[in-house]
PDB file of C-alpha atoms in Angstrom:
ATOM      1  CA  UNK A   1     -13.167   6.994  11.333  1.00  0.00           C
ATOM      2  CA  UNK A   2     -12.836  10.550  13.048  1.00  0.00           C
ATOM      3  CA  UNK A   3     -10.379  10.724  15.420  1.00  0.00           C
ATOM      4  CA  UNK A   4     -10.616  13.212  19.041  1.00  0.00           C
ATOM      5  CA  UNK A   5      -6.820  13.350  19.657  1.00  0.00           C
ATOM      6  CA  UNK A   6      -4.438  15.670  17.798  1.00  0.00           C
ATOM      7  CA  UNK A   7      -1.195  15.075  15.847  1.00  0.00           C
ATOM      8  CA  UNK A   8       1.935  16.486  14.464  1.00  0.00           C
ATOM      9  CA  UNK A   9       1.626  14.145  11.808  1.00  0.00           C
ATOM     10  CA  UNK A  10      -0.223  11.091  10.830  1.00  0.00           C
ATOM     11  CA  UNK A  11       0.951   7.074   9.512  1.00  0.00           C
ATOM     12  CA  UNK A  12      -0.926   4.695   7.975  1.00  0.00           C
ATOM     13  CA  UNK A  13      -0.625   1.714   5.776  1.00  0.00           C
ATOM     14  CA  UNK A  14      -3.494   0.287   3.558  1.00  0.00           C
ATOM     15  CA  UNK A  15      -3.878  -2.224   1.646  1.00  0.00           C
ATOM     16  CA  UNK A  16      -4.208  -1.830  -1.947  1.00  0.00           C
ATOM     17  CA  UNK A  17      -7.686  -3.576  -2.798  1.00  0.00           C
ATOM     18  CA  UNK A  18      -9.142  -3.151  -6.662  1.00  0.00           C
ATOM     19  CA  UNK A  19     -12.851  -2.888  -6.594  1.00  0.00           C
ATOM     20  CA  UNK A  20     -15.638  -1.213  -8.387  1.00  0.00           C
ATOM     21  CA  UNK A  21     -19.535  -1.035  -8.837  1.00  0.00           C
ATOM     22  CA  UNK A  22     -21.622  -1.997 -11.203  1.00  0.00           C
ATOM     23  CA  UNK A  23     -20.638   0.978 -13.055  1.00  0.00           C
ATOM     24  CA  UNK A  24     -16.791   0.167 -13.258  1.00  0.00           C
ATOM     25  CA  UNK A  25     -15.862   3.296 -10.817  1.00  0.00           C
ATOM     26  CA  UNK A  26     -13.589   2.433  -7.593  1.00  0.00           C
ATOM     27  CA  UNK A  27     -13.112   3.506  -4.358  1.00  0.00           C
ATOM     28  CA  UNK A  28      -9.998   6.309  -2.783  1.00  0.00           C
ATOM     29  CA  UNK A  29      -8.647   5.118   0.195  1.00  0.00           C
ATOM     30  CA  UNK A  30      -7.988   8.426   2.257  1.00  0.00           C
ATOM     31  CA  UNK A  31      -6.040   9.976   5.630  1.00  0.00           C
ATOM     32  CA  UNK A  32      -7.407  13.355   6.096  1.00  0.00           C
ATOM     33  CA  UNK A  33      -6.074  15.802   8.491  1.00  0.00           C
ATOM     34  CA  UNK A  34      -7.725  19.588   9.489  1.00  0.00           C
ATOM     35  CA  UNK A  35      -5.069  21.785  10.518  1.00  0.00           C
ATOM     36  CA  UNK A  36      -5.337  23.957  13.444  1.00  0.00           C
ATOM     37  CA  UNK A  37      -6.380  26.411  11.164  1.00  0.00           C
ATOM     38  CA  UNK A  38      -8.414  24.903   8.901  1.00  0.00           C
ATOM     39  CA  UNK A  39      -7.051  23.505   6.191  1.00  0.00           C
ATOM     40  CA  UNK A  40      -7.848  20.211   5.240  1.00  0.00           C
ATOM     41  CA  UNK A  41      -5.435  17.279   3.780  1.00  0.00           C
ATOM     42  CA  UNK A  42      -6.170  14.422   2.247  1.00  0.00           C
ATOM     43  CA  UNK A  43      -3.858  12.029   0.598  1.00  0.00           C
ATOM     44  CA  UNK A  44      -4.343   8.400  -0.532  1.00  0.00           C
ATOM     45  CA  UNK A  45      -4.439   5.680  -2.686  1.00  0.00           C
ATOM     46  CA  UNK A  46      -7.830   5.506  -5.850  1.00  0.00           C
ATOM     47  CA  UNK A  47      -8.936   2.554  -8.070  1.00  0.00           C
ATOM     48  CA  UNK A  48     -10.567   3.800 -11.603  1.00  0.00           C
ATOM     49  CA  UNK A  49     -11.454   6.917  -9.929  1.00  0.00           C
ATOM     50  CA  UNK A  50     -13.956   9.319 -11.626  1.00  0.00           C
ATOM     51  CA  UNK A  51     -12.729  11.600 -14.163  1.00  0.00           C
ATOM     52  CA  UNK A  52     -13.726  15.684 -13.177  1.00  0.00           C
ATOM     53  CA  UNK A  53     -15.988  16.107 -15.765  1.00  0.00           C
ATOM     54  CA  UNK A  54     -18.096  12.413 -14.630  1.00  0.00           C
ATOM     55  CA  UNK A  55     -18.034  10.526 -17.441  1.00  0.00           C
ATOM     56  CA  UNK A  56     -15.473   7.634 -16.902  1.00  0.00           C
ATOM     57  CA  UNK A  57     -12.949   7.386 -14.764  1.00  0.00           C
ATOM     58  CA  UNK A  58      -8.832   6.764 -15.040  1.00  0.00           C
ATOM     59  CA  UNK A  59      -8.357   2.973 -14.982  1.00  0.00           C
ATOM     60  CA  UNK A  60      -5.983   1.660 -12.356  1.00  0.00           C
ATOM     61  CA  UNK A  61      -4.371   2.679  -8.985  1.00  0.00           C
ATOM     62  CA  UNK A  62      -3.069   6.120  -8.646  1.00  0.00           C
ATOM     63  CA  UNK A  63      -2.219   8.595  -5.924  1.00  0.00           C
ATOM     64  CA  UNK A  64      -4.225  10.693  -5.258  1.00  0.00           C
ATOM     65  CA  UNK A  65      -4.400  14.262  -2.908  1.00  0.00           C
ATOM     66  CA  UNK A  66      -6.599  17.262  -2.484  1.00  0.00           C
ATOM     67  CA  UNK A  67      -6.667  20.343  -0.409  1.00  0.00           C
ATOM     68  CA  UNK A  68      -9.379  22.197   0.814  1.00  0.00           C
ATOM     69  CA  UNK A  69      -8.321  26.042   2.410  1.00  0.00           C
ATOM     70  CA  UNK A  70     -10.214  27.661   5.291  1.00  0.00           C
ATOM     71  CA  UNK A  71     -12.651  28.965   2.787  1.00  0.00           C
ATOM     72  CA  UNK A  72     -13.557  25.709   1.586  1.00  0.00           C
ATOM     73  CA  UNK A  73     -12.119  26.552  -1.957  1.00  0.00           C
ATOM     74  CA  UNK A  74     -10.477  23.245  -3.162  1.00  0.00           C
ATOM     75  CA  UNK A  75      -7.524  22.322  -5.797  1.00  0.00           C
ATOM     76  CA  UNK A  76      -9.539  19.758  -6.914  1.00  0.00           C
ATOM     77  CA  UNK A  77      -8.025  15.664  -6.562  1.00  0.00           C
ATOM     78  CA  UNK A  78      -4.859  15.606  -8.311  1.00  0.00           C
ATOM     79  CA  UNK A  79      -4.069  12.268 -10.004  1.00  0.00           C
ATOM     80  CA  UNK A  80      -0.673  11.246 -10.748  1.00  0.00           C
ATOM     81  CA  UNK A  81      -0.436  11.310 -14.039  1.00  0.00           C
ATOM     82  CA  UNK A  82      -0.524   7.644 -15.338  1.00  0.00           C
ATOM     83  CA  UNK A  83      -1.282   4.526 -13.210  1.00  0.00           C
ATOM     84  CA  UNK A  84       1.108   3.553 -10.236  1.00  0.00           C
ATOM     85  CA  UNK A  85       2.952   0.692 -10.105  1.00  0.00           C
ATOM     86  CA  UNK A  86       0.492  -0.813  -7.367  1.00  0.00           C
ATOM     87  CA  UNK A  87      -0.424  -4.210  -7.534  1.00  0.00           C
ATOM     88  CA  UNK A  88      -3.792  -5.582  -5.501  1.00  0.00           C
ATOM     89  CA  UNK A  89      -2.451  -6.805  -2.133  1.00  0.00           C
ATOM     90  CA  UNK A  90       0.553  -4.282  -1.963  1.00  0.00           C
ATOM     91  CA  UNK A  91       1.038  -2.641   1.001  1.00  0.00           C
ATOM     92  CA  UNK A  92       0.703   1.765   0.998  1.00  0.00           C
ATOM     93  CA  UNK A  93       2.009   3.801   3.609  1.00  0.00           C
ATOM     94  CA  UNK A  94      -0.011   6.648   3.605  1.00  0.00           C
ATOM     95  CA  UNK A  95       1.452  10.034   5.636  1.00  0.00           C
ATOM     96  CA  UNK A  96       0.759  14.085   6.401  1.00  0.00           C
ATOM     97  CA  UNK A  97       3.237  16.090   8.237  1.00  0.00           C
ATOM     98  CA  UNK A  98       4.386  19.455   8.866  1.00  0.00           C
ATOM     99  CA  UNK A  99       7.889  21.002   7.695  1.00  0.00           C
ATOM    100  CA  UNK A 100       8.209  23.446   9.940  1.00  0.00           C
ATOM    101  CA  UNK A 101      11.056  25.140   8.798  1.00  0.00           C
ATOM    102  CA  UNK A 102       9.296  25.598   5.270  1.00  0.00           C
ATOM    103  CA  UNK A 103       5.550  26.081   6.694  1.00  0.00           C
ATOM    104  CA  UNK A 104       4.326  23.161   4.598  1.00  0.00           C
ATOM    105  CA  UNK A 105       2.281  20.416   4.711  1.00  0.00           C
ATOM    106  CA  UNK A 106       3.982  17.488   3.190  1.00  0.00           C
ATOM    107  CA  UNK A 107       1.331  14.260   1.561  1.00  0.00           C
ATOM    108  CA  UNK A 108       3.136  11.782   0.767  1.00  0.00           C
ATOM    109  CA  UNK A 109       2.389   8.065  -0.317  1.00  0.00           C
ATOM    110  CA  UNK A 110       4.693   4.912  -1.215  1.00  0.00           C
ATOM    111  CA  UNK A 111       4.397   1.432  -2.218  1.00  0.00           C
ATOM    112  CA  UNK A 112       5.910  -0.857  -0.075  1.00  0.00           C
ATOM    113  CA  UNK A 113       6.084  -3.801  -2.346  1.00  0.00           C
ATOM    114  CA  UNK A 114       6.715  -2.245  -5.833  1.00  0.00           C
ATOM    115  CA  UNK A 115       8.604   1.373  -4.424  1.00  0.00           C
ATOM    116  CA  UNK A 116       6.252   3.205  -5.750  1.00  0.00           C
ATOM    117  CA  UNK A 117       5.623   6.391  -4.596  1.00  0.00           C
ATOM    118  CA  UNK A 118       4.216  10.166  -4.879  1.00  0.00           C
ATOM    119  CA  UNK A 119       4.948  13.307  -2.823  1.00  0.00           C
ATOM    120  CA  UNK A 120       3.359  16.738  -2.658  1.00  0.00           C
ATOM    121  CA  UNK A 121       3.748  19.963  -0.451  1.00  0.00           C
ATOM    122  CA  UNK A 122       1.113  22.880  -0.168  1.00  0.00           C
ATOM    123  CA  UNK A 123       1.272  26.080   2.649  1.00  0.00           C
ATOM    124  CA  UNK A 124       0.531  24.976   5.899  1.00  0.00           C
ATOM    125  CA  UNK A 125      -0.069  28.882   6.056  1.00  0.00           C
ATOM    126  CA  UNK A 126       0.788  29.091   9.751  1.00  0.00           C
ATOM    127  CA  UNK A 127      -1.021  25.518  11.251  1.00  0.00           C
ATOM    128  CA  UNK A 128       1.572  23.637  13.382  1.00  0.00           C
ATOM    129  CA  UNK A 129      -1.122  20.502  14.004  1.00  0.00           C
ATOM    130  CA  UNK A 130      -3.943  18.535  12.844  1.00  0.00           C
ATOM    131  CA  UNK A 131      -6.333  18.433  15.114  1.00  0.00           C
ATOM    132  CA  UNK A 132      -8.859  16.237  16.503  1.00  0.00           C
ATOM    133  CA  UNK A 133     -12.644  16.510  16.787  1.00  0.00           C
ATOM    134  CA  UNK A 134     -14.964  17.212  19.655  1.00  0.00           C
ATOM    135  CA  UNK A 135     -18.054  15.441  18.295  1.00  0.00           C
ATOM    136  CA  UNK A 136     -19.082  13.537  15.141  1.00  0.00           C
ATOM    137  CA  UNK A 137     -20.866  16.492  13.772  1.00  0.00           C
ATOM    138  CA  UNK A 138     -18.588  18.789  14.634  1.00  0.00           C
ATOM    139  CA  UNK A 139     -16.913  19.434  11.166  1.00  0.00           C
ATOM    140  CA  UNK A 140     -17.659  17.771   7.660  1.00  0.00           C
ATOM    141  CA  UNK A 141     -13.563  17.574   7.371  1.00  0.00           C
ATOM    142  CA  UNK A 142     -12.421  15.680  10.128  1.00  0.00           C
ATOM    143  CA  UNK A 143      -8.988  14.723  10.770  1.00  0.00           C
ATOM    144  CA  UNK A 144     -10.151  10.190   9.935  1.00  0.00           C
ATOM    145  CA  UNK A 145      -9.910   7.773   7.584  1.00  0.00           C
ATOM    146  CA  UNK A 146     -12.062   7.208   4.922  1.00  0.00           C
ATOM    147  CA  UNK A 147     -12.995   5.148   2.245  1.00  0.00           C
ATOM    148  CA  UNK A 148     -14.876   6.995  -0.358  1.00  0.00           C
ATOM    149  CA  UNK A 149     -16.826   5.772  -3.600  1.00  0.00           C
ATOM    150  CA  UNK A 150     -18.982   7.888  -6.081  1.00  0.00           C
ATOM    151  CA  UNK A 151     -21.293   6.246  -7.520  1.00  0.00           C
ATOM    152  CA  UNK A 152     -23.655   6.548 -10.553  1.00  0.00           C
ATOM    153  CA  UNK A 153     -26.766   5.533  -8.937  1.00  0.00           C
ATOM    154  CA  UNK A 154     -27.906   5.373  -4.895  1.00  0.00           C
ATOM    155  CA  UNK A 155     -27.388   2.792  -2.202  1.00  0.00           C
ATOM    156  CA  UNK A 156     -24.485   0.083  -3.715  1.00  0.00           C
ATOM    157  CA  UNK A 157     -23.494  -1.588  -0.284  1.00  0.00           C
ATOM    158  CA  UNK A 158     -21.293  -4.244  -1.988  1.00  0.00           C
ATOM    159  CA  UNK A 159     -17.572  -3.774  -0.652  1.00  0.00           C
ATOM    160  CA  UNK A 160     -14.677  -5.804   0.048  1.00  0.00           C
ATOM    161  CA  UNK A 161     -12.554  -5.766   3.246  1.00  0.00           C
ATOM    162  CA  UNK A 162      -9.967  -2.831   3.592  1.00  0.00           C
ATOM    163  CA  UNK A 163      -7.567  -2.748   5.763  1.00  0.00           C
ATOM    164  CA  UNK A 164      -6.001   0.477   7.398  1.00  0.00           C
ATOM    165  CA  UNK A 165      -3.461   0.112  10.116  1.00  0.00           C
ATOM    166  CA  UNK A 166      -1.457   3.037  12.405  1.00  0.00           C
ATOM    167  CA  UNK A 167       2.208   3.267  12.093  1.00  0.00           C
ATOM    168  CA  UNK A 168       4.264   3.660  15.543  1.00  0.00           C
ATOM    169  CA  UNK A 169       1.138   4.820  17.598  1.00  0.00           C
ATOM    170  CA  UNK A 170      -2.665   4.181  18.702  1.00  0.00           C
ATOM    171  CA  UNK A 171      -5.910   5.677  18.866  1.00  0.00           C
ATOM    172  CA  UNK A 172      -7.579   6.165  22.048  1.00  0.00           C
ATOM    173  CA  UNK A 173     -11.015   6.879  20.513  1.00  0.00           C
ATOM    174  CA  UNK A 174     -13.262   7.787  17.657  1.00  0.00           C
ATOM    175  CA  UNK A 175     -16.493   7.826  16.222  1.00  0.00           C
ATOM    176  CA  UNK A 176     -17.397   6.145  12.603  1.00  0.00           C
ATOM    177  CA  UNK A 177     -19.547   7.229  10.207  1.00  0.00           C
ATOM    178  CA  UNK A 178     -21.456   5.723   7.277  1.00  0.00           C
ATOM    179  CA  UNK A 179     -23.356   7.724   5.029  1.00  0.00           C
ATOM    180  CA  UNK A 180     -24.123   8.757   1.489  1.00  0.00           C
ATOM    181  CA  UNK A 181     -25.313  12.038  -0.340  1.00  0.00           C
ATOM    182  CA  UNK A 182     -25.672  13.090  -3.897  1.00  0.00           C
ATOM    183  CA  UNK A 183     -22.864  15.677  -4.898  1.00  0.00           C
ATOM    184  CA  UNK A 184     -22.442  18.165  -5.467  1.00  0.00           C
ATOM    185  CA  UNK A 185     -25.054  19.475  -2.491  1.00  0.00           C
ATOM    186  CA  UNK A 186     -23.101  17.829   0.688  1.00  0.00           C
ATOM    187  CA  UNK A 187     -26.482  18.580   2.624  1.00  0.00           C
ATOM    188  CA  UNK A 188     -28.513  16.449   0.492  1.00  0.00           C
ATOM    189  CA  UNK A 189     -27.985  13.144   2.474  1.00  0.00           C
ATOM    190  CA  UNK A 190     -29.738  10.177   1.351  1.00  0.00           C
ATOM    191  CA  UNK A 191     -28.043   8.559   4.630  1.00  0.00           C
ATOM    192  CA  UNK A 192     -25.972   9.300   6.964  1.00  0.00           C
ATOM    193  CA  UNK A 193     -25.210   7.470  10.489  1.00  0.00           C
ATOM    194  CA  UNK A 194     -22.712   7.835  13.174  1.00  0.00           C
ATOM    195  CA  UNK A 195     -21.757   5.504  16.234  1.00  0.00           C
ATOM    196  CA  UNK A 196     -21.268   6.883  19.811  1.00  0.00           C
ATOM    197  CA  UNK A 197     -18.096   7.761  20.970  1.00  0.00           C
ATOM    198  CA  UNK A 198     -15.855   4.412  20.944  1.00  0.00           C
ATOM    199  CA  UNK A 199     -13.147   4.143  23.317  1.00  0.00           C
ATOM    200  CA  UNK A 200     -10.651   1.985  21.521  1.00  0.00           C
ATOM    201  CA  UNK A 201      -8.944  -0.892  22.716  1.00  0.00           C
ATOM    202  CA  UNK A 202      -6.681  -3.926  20.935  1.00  0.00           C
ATOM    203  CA  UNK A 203     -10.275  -6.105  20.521  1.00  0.00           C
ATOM    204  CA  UNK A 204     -12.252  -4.553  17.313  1.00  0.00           C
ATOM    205  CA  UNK A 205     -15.581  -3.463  17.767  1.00  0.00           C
ATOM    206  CA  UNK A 206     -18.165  -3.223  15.121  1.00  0.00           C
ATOM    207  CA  UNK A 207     -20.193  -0.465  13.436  1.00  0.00           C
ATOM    208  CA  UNK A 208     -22.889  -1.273  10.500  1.00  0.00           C
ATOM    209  CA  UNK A 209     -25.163   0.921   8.850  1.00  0.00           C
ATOM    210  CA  UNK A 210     -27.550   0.639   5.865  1.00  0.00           C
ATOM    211  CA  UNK A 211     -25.786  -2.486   4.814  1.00  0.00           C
ATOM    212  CA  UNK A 212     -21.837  -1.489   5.291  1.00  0.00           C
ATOM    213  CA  UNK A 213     -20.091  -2.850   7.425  1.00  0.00           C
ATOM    214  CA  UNK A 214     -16.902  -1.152   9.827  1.00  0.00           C
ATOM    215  CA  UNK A 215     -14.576  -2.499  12.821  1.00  0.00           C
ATOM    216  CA  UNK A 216     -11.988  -0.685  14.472  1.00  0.00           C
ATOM    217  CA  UNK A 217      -9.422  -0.950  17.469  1.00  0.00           C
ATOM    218  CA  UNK A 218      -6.694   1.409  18.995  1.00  0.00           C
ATOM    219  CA  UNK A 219      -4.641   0.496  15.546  1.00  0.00           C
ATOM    220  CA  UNK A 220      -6.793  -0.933  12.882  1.00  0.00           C
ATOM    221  CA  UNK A 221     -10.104   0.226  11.123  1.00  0.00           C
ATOM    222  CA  UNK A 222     -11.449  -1.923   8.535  1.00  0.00           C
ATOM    223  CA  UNK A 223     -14.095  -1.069   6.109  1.00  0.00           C
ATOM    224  CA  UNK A 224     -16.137  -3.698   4.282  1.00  0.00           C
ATOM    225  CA  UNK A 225     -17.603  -7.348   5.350  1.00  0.00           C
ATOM    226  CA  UNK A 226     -16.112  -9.317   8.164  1.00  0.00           C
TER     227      UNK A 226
END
């Protein structure tokens, strides 16, 4: 879900949902922000998420957040260390903001149910915003939401309903986008669909693609079946 307005900072809870493939691997459930000068934030919450070098993956819920600079040089995802105490069902706030005084970006996550939680700052190196997009194809690192799964072979559709929802504002519009590609080439789409410009009201509208299934309003955006 790419969003066209821009923010000082950004709100959202998810619910914690433990799912995986045929393969075992699970799903990171992501808010991403692009800074006004082009770095890119992601935090969020991952399920048995892939180790780095591909074979297996770290069992569990954890924390997860990555930064890509200008450049498009990355830190790589950063795990916490052992599994969270999240429990399937719990509620996670998920947030990116700006310390202004200390020119950093602060991504920070917490468990609502179980107090959980993870925090991490990295340079904001002069960006006072994250900003929104002008078209779906305007930038591979949209400020959005995102639910992203690697998997070891093409085209698994199966997913179960996730749930993310704004904290103390709304969206006035966005575009969603389904598509897949086989890393580490992000050009090599097997693929790849986006919906026209939704305005966004309190009823949800529907976008489906190659067997996946979104809906979204001016506070939720769901990914999965009905």
């Amino acid at each position: 879900m790419i969003f066209t307005q821009n923010f000082n900072a950004l709100n959202y809870n998810v619910t914690a949902v433990a799912q995986t493939d045929s393969s075992g691997y699970g799903p990171a459930y992501l808010l991403n922000g692009l800074s006004d000068i082009g770095y890119w934030y992601q935090v969020g919450l991952a399920y048995n998420w892939p180790l780095a070098s591909g074979n297996g993956y770290d069992s569990g819920f954890h924390f997860i957040w990555e930064v890509f600079t200008p450049n498009g040089t990355t830190n790589n995802p950063v795990l916490s260390r052992i599994p969270d105490n999240v429990n399937p069902g719990d509620t996670v706030r998920l947030s990116l903001s700006f310390s202004g005084g200390a020119n950093m970006v602060t991504m920070y996550a917490v468990d609502y149910n179980t107090g959980a939680s993870s925090s991490h700052s990295y340079t904001a190196g002069g960006g006072t915003i994250f900003t929104g997009s002008s078209s779906a194809s305007g930038t591979r690192t949209p400020t959005s939401l995102m639910t992203e799964w690697y998997h070891p072979s093409p085209s698994e559709t199966s997913m179960k309903q996730v749930t993310y929802s704004m904290v103390g504002s709304t969206i006035q519009s966005a575009w969603i986008c389904i598509g897949e590609y086989v890393p580490p080439n992000s050009s090599s789409l097997v693929y790849a669909q986006c919906s026209s410009k939704l305005t966004l009201t309190s009823t949800f509208q529907q976008y489906s693609f190659h067997g996946l299934n979104t809906y979204v309003s001016n506070y939720q955006f769901q990914t999965g079946p009905s």
